[in-house]
XYZ file of N, CA, C and O in Angstrom:
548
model
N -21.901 -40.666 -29.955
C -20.953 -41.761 -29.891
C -21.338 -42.738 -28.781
O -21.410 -43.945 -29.010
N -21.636 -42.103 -27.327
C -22.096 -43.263 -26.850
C -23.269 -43.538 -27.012
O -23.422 -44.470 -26.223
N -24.331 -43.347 -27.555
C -25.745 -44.220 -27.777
C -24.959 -45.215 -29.123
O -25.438 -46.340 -29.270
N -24.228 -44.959 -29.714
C -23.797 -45.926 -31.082
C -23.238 -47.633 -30.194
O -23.693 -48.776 -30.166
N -22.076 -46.943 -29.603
C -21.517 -47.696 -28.128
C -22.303 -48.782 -27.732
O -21.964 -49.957 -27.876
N -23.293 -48.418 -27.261
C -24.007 -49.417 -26.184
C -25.209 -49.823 -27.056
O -26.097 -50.434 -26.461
N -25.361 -49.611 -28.217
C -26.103 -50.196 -28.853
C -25.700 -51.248 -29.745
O -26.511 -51.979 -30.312
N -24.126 -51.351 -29.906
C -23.484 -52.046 -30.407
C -22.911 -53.557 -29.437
O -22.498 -54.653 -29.815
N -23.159 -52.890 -27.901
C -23.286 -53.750 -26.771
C -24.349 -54.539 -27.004
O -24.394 -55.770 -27.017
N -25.323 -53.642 -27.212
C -26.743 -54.673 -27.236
C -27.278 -55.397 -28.117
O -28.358 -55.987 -28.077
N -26.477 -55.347 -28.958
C -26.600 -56.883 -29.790
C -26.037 -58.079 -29.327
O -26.322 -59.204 -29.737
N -25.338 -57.832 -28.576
C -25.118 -59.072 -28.119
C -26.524 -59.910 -27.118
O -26.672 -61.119 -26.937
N -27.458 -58.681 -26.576
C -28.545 -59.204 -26.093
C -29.998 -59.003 -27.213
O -30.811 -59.859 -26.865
N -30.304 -58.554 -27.857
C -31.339 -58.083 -28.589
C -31.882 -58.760 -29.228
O -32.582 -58.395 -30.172
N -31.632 -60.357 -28.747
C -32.869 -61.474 -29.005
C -34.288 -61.238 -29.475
O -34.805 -61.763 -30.462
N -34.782 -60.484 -28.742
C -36.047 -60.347 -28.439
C -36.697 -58.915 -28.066
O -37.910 -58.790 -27.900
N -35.983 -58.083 -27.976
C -35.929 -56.575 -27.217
C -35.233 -56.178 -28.408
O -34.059 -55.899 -28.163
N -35.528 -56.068 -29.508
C -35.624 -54.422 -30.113
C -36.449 -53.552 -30.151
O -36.052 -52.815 -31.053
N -37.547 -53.062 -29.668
C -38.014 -52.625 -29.894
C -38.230 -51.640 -28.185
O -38.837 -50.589 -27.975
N -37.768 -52.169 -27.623
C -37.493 -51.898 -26.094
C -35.887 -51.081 -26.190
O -35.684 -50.054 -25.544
N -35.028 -51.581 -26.910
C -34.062 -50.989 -27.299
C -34.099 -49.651 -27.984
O -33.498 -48.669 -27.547
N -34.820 -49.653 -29.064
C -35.186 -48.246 -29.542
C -35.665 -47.626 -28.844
O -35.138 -46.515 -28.885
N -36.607 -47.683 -27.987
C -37.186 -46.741 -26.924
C -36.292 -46.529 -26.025
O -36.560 -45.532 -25.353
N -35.432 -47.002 -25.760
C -34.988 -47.057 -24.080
C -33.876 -45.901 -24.324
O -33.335 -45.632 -25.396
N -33.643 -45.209 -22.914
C -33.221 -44.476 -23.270
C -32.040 -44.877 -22.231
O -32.185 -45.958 -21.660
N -31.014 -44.194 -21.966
C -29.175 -44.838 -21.834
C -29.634 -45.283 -20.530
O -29.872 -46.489 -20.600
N -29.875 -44.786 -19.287
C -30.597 -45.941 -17.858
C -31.221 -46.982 -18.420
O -30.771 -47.993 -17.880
N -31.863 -47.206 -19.062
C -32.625 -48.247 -19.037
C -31.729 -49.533 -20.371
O -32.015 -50.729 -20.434
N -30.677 -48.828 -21.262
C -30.019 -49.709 -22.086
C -29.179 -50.484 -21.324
O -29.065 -51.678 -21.602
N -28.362 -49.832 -20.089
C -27.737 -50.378 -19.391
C -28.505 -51.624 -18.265
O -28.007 -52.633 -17.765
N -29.491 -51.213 -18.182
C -30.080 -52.425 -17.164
C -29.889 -53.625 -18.112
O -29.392 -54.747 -18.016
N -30.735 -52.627 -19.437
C -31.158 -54.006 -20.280
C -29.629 -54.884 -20.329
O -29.658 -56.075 -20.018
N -28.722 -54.444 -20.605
C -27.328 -54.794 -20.778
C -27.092 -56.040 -19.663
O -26.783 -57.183 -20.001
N -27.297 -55.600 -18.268
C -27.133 -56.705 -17.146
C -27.867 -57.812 -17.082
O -27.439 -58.951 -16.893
N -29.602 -57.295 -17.329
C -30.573 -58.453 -18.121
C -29.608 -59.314 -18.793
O -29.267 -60.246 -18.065
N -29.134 -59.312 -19.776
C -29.062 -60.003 -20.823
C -27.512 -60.405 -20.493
O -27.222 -61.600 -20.433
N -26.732 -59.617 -20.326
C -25.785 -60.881 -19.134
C -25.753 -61.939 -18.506
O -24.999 -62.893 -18.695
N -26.782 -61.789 -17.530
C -26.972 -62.299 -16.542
C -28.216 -63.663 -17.156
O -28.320 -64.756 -16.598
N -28.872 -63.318 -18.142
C -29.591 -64.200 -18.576
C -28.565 -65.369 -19.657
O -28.764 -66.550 -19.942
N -27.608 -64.556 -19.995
C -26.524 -65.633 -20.949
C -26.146 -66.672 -19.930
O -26.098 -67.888 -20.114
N -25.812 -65.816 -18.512
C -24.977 -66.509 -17.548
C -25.581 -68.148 -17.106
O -25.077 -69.270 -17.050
N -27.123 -67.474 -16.808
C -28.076 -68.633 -16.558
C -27.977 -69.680 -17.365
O -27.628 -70.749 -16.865
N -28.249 -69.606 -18.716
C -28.492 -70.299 -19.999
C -27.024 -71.382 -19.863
O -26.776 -72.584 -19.952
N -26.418 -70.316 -19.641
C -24.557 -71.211 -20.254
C -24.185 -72.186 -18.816
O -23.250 -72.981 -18.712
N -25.040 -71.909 -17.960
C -24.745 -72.893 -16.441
C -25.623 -73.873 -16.525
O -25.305 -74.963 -16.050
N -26.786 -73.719 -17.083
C -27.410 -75.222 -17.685
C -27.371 -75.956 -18.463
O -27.683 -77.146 -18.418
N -26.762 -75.016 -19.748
C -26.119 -75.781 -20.642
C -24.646 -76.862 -20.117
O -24.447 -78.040 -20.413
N -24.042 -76.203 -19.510
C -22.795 -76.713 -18.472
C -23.445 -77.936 -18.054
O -23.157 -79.060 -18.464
N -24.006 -77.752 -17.525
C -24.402 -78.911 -16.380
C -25.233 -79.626 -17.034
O -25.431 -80.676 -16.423
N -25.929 -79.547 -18.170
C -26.596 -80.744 -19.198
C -25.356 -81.597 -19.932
O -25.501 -82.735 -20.378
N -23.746 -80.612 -19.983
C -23.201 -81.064 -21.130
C -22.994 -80.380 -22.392
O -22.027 -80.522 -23.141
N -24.210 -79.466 -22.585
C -23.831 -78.809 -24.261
C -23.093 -77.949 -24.399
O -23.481 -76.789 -24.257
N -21.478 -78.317 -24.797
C -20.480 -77.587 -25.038
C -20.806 -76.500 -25.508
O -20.769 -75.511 -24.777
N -21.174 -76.403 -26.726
C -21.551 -75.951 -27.836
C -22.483 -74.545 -27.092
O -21.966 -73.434 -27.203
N -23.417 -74.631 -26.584
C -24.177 -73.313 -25.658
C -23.864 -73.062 -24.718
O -24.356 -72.285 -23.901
N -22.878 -73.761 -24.672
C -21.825 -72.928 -22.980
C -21.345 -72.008 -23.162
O -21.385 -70.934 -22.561
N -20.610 -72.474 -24.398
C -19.536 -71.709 -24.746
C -19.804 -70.404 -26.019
O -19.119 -69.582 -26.627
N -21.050 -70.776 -25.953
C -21.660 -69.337 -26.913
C -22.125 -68.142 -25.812
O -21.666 -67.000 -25.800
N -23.172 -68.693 -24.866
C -23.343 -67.980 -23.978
C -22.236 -67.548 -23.138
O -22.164 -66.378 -22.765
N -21.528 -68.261 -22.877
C -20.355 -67.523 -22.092
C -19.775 -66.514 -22.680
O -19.085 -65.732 -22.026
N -19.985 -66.361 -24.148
C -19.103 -65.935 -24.765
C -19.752 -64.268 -25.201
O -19.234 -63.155 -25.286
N -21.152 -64.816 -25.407
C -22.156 -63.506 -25.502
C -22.030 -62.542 -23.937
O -22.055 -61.312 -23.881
N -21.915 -63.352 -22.930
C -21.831 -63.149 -21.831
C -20.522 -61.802 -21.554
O -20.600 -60.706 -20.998
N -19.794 -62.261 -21.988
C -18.568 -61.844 -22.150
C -18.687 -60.298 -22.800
O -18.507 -59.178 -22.324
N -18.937 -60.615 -23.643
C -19.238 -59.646 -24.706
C -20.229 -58.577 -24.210
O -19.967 -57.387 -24.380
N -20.957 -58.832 -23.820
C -21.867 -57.763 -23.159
C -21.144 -57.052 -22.129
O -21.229 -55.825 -22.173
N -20.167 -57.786 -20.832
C -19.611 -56.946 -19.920
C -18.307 -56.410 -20.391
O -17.439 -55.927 -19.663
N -18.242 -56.581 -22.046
C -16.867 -55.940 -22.144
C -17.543 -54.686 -22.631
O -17.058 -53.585 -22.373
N -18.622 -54.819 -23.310
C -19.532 -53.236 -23.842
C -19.471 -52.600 -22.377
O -18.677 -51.665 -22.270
N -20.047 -52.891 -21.454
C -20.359 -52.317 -20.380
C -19.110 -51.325 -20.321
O -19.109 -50.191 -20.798
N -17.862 -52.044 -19.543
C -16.561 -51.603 -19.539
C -15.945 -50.640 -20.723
O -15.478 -49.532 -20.457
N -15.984 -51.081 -21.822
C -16.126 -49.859 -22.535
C -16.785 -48.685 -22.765
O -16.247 -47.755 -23.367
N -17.870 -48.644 -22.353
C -18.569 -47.075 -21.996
C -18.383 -46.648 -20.680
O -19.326 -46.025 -20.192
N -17.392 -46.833 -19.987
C -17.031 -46.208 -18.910
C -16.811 -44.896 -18.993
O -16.317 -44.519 -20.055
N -17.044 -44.053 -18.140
C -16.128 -42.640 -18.616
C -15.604 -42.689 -17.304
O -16.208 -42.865 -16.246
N -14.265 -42.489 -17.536
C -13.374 -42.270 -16.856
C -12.780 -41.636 -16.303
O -12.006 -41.858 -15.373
N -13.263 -40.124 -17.157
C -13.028 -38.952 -16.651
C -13.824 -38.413 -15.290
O -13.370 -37.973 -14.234
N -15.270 -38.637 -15.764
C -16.078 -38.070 -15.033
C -16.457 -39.226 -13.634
O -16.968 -38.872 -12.571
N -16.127 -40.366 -13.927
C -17.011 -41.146 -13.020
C -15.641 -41.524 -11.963
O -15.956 -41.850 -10.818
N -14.064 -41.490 -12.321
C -13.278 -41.194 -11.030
C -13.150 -42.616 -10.643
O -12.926 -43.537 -11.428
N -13.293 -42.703 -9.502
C -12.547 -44.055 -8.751
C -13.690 -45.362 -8.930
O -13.516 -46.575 -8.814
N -14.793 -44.649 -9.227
C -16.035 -45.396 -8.930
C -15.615 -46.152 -10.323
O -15.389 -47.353 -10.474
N -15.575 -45.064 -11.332
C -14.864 -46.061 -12.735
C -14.094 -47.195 -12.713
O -14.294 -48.381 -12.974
N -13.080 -46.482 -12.306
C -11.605 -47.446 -11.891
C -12.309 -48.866 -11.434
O -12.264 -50.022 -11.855
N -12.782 -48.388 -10.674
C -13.232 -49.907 -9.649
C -14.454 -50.524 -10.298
O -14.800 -51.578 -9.764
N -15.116 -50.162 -11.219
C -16.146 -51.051 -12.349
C -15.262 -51.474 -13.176
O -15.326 -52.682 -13.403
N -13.976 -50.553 -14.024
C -13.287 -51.424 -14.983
C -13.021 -52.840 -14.336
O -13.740 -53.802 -14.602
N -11.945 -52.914 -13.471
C -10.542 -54.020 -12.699
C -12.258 -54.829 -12.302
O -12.029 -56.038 -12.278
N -13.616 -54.612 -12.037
C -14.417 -55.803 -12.126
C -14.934 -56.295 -13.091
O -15.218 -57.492 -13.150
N -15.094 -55.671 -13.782
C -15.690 -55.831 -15.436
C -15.037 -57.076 -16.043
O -15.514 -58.088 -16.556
N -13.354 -56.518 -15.733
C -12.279 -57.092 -16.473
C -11.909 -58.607 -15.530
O -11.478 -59.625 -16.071
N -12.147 -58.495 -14.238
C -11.944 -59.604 -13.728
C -13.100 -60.831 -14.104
O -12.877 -62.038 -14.205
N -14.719 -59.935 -14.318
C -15.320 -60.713 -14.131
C -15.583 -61.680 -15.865
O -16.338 -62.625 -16.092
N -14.634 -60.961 -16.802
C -14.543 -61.263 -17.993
C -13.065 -62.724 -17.264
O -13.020 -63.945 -17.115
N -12.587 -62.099 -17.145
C -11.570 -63.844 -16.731
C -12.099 -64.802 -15.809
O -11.563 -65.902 -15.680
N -12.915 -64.529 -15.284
C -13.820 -65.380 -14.652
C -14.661 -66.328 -15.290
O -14.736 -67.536 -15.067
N -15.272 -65.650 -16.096
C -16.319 -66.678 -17.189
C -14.952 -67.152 -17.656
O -14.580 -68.076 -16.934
N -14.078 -66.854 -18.596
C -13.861 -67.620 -19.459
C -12.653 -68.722 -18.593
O -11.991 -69.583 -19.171
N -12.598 -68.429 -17.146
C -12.038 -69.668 -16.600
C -13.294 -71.021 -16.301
O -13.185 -72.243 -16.411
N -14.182 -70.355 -15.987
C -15.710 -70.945 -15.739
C -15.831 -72.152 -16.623
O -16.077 -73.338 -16.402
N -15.458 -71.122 -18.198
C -16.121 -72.216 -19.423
C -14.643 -73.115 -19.465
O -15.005 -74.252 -19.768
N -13.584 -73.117 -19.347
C -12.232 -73.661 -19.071
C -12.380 -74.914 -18.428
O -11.883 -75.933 -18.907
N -13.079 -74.905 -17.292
C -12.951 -75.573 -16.207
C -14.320 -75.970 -15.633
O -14.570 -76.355 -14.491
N -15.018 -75.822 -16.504
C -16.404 -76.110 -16.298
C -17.096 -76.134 -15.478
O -17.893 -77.050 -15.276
N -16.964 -75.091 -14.770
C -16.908 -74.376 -13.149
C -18.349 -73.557 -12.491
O -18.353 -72.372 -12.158
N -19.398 -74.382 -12.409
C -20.549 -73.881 -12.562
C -20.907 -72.474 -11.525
O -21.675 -71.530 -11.711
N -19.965 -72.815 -10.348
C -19.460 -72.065 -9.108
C -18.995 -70.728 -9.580
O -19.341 -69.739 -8.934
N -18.074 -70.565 -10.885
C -17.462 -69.634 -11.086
C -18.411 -68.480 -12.028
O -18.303 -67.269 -12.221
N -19.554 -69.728 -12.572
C -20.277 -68.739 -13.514
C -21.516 -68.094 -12.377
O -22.197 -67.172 -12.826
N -21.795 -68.550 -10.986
C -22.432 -67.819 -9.855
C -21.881 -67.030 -9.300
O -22.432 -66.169 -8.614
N -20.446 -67.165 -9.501
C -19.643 -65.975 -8.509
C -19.836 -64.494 -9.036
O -20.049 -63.423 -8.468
N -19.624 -64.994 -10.765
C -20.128 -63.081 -11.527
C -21.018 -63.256 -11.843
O -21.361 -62.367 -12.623
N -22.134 -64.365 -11.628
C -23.470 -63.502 -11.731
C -24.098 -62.971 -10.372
O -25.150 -62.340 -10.270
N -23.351 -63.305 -9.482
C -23.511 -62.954 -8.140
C -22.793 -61.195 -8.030
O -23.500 -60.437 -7.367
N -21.740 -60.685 -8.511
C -21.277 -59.752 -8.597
C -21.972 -58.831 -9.608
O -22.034 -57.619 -9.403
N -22.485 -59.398 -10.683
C -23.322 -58.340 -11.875
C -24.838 -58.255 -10.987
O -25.517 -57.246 -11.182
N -25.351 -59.290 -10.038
C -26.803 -58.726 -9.648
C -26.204 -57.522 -8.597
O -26.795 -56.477 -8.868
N -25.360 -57.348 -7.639
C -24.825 -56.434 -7.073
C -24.570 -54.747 -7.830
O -24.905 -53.656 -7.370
N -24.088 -54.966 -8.711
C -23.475 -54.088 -9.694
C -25.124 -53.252 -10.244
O -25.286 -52.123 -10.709
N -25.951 -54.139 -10.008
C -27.234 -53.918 -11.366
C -27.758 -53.157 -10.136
O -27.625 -51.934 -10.128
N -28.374 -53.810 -9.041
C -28.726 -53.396 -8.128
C -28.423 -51.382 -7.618
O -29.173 -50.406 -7.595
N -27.085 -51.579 -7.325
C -26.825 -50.208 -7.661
C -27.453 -49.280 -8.826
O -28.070 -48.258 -8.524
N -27.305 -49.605 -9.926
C -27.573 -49.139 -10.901
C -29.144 -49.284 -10.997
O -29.726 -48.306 -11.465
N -29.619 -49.955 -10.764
C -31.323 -50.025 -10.267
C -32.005 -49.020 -9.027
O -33.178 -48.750 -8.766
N -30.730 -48.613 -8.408
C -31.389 -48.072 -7.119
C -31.346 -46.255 -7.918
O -32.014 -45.314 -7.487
N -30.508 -46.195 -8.968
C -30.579 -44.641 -8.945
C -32.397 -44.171 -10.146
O -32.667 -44.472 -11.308
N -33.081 -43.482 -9.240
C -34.111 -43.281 -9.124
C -34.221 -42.663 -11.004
O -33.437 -41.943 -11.623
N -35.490 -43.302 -11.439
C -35.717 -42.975 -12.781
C -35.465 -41.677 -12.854
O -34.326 -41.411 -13.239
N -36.421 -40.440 -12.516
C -36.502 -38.961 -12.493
C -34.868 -38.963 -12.253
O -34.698 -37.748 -12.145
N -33.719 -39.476 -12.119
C -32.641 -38.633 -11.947
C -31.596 -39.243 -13.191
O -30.603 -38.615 -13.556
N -32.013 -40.619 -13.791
C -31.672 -41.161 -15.122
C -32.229 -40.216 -15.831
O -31.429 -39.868 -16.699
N -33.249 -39.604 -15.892
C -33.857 -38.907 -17.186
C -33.164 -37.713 -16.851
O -32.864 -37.298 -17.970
N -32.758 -36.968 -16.110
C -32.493 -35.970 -15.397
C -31.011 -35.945 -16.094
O -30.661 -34.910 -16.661
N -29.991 -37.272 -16.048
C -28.761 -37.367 -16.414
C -28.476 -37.092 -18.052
O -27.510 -36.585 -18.623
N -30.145 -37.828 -18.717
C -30.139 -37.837 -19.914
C -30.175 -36.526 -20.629
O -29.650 -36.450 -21.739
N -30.778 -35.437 -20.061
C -31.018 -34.294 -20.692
C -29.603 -33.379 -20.207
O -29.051 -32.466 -20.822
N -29.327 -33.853 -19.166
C -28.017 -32.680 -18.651
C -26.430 -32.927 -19.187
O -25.537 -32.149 -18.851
């Protein structure tokens, strides 16, 4: 159920990376996941600032969509406060964009991509051998 989950996340990024997707195994879907966030985020702040409604508001929207997958594969059980406190950001940083694209707030679409490179970072620092380690246990 969760490889179905986050693969259903990753269409919202899988432009170009399927085949990186099939291989990857749940550490590395999730990076890909912030990748491709964080790359909507970019896209939809130049689009902003050129003017094109129209790819602002798709990317924001893909944007969106990816950190609500995220937030939905939380486990909640096991991961405790650390959870708690990824949902209430997940979820904030989902009202954030879509005040961003509201208000055309180029500031607001740096503030969560400023909070998802933080977030990734963590999640970058836990050492491959102990992702693969998570995967088999």
């Amino acid at each position: 159920m969760y490889q179905t989950g986050i693969h259903q996340a990753l269409n919202q990024y899988r432009d170009g990376a399927l085949a990186e997707v099939n291989e990857a195994n749940p550490h590395r879907l999730i990076q890909m996941l912030f990748d491709g966030a964080l790359e909507r985020i970019a896209t939809a702040k130049g689009a902003m600032q050129q003017g094109n409604v129209a790819v602002k508001g798709e990317r924001i929207s893909k944007a969106i969509g990816i950190i609500d997958g995220l937030r939905a594969h939380l486990d909640m059980e096991k991961g405790g406060e650390v959870a708690a406190n990824l949902d209430a950001l997940y979820e904030y940083m989902g009202r954030r964009l879509t005040e961003a694209n509201l208000r055309n707030d180029p500031a607001m679409l740096d503030e969560v991509a400023n909070l998802l490179r933080e977030v990734k970072a963590g999640w970058d620092a836990i050492p491959a051998q102990q992702a693969a380690e998570g995967e088999r246990g």
